[in-house]
PDB file of C-alpha atoms in Angstrom:
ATOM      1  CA  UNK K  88      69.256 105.531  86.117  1.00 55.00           C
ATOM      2  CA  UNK K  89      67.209 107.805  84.500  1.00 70.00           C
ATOM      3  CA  UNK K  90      68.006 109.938  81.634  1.00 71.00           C
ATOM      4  CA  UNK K  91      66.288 112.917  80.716  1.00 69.00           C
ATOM      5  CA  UNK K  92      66.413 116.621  79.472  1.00 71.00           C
ATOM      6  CA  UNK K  93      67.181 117.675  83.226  1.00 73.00           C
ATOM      7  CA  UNK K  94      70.299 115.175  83.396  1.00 79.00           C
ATOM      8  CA  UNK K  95      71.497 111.467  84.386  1.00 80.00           C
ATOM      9  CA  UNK K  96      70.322 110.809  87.838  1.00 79.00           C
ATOM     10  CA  UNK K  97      70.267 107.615  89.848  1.00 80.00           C
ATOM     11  CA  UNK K  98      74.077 107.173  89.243  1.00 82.00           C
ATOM     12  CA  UNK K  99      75.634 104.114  91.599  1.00 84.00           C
ATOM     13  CA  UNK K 100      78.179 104.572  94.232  1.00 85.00           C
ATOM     14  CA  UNK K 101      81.344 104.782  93.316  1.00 86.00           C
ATOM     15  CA  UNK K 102      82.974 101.602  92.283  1.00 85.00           C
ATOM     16  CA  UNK K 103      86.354 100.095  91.408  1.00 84.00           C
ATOM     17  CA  UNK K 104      85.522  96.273  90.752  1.00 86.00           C
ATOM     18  CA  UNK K 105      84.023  94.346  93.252  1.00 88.00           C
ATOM     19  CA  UNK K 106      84.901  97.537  96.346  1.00 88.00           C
ATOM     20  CA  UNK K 107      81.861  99.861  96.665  1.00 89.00           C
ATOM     21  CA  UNK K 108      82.473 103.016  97.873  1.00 89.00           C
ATOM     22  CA  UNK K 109      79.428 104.467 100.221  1.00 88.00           C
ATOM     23  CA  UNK K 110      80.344 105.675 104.000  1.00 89.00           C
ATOM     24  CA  UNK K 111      81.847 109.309 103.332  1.00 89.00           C
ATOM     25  CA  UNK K 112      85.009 108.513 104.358  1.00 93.00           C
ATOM     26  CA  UNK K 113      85.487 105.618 101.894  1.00 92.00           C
ATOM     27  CA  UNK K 114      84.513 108.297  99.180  1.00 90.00           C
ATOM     28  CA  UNK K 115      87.262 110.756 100.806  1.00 90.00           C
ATOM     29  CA  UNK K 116      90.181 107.687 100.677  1.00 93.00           C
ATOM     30  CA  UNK K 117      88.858 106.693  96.790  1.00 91.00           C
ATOM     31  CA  UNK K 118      89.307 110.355  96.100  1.00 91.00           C
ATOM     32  CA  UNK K 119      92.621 110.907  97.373  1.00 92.00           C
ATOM     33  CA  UNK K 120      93.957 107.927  96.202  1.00 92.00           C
ATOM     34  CA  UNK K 121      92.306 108.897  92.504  1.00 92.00           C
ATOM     35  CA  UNK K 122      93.729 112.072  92.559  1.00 91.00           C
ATOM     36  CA  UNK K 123      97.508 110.703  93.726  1.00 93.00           C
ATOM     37  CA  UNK K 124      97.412 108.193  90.992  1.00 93.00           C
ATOM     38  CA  UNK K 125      96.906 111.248  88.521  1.00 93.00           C
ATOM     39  CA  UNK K 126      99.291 113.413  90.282  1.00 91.00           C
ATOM     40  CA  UNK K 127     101.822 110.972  89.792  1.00 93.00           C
ATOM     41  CA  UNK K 128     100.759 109.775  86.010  1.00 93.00           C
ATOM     42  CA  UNK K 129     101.099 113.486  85.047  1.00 92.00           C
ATOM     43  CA  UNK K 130     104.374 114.027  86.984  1.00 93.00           C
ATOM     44  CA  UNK K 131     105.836 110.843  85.313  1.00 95.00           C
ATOM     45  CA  UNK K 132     104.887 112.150  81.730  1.00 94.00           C
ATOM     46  CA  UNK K 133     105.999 115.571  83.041  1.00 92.00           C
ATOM     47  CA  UNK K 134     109.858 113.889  83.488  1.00 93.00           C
ATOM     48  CA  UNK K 135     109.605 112.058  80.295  1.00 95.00           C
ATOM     49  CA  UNK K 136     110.764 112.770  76.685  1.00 94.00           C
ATOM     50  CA  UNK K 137     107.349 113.058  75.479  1.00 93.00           C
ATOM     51  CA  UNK K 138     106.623 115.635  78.526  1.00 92.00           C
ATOM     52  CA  UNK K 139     109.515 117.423  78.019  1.00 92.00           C
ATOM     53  CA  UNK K 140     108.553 117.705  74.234  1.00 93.00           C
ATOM     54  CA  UNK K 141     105.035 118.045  74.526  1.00 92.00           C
ATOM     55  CA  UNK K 142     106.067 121.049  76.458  1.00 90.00           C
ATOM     56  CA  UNK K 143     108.304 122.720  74.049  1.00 91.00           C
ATOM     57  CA  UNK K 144     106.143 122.550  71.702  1.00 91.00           C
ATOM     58  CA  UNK K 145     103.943 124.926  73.248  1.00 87.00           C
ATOM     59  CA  UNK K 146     107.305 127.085  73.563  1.00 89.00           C
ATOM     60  CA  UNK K 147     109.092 127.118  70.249  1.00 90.00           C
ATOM     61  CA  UNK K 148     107.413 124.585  67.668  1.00 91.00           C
ATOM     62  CA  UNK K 149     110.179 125.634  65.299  1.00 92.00           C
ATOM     63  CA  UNK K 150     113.239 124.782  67.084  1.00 91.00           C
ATOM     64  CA  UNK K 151     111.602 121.415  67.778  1.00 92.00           C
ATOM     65  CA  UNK K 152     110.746 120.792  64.428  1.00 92.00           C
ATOM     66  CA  UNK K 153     114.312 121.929  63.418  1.00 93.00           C
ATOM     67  CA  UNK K 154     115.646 119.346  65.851  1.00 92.00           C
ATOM     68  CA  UNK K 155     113.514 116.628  64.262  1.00 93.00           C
ATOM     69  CA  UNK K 156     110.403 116.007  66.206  1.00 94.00           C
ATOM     70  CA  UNK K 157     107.437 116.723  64.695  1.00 93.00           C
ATOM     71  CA  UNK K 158     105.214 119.247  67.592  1.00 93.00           C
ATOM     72  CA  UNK K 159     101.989 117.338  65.673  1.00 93.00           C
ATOM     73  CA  UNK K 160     102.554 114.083  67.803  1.00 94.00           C
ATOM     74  CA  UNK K 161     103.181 115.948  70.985  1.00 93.00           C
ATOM     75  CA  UNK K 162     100.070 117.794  70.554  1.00 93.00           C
ATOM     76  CA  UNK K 163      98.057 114.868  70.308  1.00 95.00           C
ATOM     77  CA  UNK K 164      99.988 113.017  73.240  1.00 94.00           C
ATOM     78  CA  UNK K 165      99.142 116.165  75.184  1.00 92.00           C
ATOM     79  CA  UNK K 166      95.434 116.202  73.679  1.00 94.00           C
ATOM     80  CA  UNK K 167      94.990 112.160  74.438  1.00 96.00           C
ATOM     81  CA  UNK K 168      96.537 112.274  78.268  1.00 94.00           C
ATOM     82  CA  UNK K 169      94.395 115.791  79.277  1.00 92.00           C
ATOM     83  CA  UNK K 170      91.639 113.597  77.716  1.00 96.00           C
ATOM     84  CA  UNK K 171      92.355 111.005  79.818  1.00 94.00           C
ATOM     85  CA  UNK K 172      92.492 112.746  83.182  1.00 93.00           C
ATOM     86  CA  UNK K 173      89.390 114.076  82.446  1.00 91.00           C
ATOM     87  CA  UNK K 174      87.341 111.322  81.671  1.00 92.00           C
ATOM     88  CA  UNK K 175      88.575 109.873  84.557  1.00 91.00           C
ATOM     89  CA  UNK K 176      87.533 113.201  86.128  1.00 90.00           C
ATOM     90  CA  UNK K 177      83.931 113.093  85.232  1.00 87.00           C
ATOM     91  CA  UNK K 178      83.089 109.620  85.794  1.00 87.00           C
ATOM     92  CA  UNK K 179      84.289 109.896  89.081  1.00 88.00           C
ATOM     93  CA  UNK K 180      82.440 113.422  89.439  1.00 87.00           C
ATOM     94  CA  UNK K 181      79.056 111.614  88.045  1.00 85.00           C
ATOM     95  CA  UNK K 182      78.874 108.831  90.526  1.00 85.00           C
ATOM     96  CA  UNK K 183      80.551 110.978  93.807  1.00 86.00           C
ATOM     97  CA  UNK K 184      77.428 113.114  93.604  1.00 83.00           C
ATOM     98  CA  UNK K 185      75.273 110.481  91.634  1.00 82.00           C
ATOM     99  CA  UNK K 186      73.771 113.465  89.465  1.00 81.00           C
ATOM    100  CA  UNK K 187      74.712 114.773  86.577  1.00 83.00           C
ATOM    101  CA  UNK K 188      72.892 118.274  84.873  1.00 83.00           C
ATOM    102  CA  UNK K 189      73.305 120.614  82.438  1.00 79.00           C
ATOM    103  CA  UNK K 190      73.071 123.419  85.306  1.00 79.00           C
ATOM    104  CA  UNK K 191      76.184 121.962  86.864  1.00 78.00           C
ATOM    105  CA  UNK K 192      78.888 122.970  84.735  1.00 79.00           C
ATOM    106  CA  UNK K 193      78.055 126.510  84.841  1.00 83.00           C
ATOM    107  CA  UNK K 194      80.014 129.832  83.914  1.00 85.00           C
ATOM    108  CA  UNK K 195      81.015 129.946  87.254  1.00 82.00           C
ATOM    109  CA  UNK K 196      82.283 126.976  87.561  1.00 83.00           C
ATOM    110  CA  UNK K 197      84.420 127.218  84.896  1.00 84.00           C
ATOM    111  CA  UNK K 198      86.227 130.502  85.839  1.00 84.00           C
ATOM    112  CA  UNK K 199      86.824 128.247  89.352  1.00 85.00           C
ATOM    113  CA  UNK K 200      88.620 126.068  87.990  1.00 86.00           C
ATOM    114  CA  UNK K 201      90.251 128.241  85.638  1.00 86.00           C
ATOM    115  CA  UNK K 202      91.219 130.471  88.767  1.00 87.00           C
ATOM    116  CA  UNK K 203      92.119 127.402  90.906  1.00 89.00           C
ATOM    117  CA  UNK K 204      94.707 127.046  88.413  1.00 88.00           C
ATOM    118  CA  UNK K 205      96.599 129.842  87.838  1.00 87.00           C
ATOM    119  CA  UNK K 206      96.155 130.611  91.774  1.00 89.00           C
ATOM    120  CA  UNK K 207      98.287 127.106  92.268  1.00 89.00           C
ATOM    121  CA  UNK K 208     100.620 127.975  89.760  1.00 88.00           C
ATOM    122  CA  UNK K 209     100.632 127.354  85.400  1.00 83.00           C
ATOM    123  CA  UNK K 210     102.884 124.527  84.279  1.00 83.00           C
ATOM    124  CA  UNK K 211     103.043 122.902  87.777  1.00 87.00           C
ATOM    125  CA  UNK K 212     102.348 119.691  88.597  1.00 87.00           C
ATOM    126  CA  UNK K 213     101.322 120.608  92.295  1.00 88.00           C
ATOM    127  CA  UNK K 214      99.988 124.011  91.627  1.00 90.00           C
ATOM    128  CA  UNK K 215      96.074 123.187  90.962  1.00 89.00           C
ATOM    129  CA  UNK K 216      95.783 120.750  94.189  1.00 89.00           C
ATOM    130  CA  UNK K 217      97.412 123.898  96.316  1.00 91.00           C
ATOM    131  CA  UNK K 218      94.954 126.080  94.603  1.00 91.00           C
ATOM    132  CA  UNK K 219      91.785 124.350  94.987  1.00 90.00           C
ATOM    133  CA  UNK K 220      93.051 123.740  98.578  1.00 90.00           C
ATOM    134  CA  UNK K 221      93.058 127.502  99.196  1.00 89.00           C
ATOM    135  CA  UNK K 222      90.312 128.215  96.619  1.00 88.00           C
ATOM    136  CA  UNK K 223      87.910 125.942  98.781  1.00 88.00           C
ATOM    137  CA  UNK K 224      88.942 126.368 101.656  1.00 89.00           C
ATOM    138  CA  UNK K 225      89.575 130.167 102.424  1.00 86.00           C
ATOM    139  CA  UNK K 226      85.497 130.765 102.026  1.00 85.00           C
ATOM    140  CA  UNK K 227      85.121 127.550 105.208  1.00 87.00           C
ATOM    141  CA  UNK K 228      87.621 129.380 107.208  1.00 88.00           C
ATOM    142  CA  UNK K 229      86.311 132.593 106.429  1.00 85.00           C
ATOM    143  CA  UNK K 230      82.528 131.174 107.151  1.00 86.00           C
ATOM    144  CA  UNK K 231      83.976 129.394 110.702  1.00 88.00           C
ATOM    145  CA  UNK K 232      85.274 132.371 111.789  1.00 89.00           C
ATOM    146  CA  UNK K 233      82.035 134.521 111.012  1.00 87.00           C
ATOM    147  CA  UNK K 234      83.187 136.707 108.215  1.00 84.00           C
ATOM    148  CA  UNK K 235      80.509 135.117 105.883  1.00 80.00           C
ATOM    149  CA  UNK K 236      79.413 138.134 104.994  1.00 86.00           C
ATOM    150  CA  UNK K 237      83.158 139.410 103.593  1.00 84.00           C
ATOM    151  CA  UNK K 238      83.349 136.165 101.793  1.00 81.00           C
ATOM    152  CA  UNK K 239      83.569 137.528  98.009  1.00 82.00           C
ATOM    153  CA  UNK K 240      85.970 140.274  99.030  1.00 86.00           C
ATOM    154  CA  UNK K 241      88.171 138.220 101.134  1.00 84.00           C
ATOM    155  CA  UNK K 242      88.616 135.917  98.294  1.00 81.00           C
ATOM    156  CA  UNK K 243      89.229 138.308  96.068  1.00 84.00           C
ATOM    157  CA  UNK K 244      92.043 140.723  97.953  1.00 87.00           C
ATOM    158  CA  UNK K 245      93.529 137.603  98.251  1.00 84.00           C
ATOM    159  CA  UNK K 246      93.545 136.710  94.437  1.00 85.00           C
ATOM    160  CA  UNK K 247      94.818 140.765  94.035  1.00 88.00           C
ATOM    161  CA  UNK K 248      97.718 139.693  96.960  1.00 89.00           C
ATOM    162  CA  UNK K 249      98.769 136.355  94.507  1.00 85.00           C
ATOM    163  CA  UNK K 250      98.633 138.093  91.339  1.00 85.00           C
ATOM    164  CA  UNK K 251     100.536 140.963  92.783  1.00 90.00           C
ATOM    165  CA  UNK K 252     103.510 139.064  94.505  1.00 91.00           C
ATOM    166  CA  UNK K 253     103.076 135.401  93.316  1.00 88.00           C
ATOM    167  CA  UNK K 254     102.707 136.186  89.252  1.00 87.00           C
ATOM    168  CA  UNK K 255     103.509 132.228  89.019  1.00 88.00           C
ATOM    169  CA  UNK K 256     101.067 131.430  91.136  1.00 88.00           C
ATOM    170  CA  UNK K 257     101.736 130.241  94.546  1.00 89.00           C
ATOM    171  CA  UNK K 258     103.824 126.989  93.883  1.00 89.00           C
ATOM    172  CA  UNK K 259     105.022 128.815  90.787  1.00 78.00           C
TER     173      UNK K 259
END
């Protein structure tokens, strides 16, 4: 492992306990099963009390405090479980591509993700896995089929085409 002004590098496979994850498609299954197990956690809290009032807090903080709860606890539940997720997240991004750099987490990156997410749909549980499926792979099918050049606008008539007819996003 070494540590320096350009990053962590050196980062070990990708572990849970004694299983070490190196072939691809061992990487692929840890993945998938990773991101079910959050899908799930984050539907269960999304059916729960504490969902349901983490939620309206971000809708009416006054009715809920009328009611009784106070929106300070379900802003720190909220807080602690996004937390959570992404911790989980970025130790499994670190040792997937066993680098870690400043340069990584770029501007760009960040309005992928952020587009990723309102593509799937806001306030869905499903909504960012359907958008990073379409947000990563419309520019492969667009590549494979020898529009590479088109790329940037083909992606982005079809962000117009979603926030034109799907305002919710697509599983919104």
């Amino acid at each position: 492992e070494l540590v320096g002004p350009t990053g962590i590098s050196g980062m070990p496979d990708p572990s849970l306990g004694a299983l070490v994850f190196t072939s691809q498609i061992e990487v692929y299954v840890f993945l998938l099963v990773a991101l079910t197990g959050v899908t799930f956690l984050v539907a269960a809290f999304d059916s729960s009390l504490s969902g349901t009032l983490s939620i309206a807090t971000g809708e009416d903080e006054d009715l809920l405090r009328a009611i009784g709860y106070n929106p300070a606890t379900y802003k720190l539940i909220s807080v602690v479980l996004g937390a959570f997720i992404l911790g989980i997240g970025g130790a499994i991004y670190a040792h997937v591509n066993g680098l870690i750099t400043p340069g990584a987490f770029t501007l760009d990156r960040t309005v992928l993700l952020l587009v990723i997410t309102v593509l799937g749909g806001l306030r869905t549980i499903y909504g960012p896995v359907v958008g990073a499926v379409v947000m990563l792979g419309l520019p492969e099918i667009v590549r494979t089929l020898g529009f590479g050049d088109y790329r940037a606008y083909i992606i982005g008539v079809t962000l117009i085409i979603v926030v034109l007819y799907f305002p919710k996003g697509i599983v919104g």
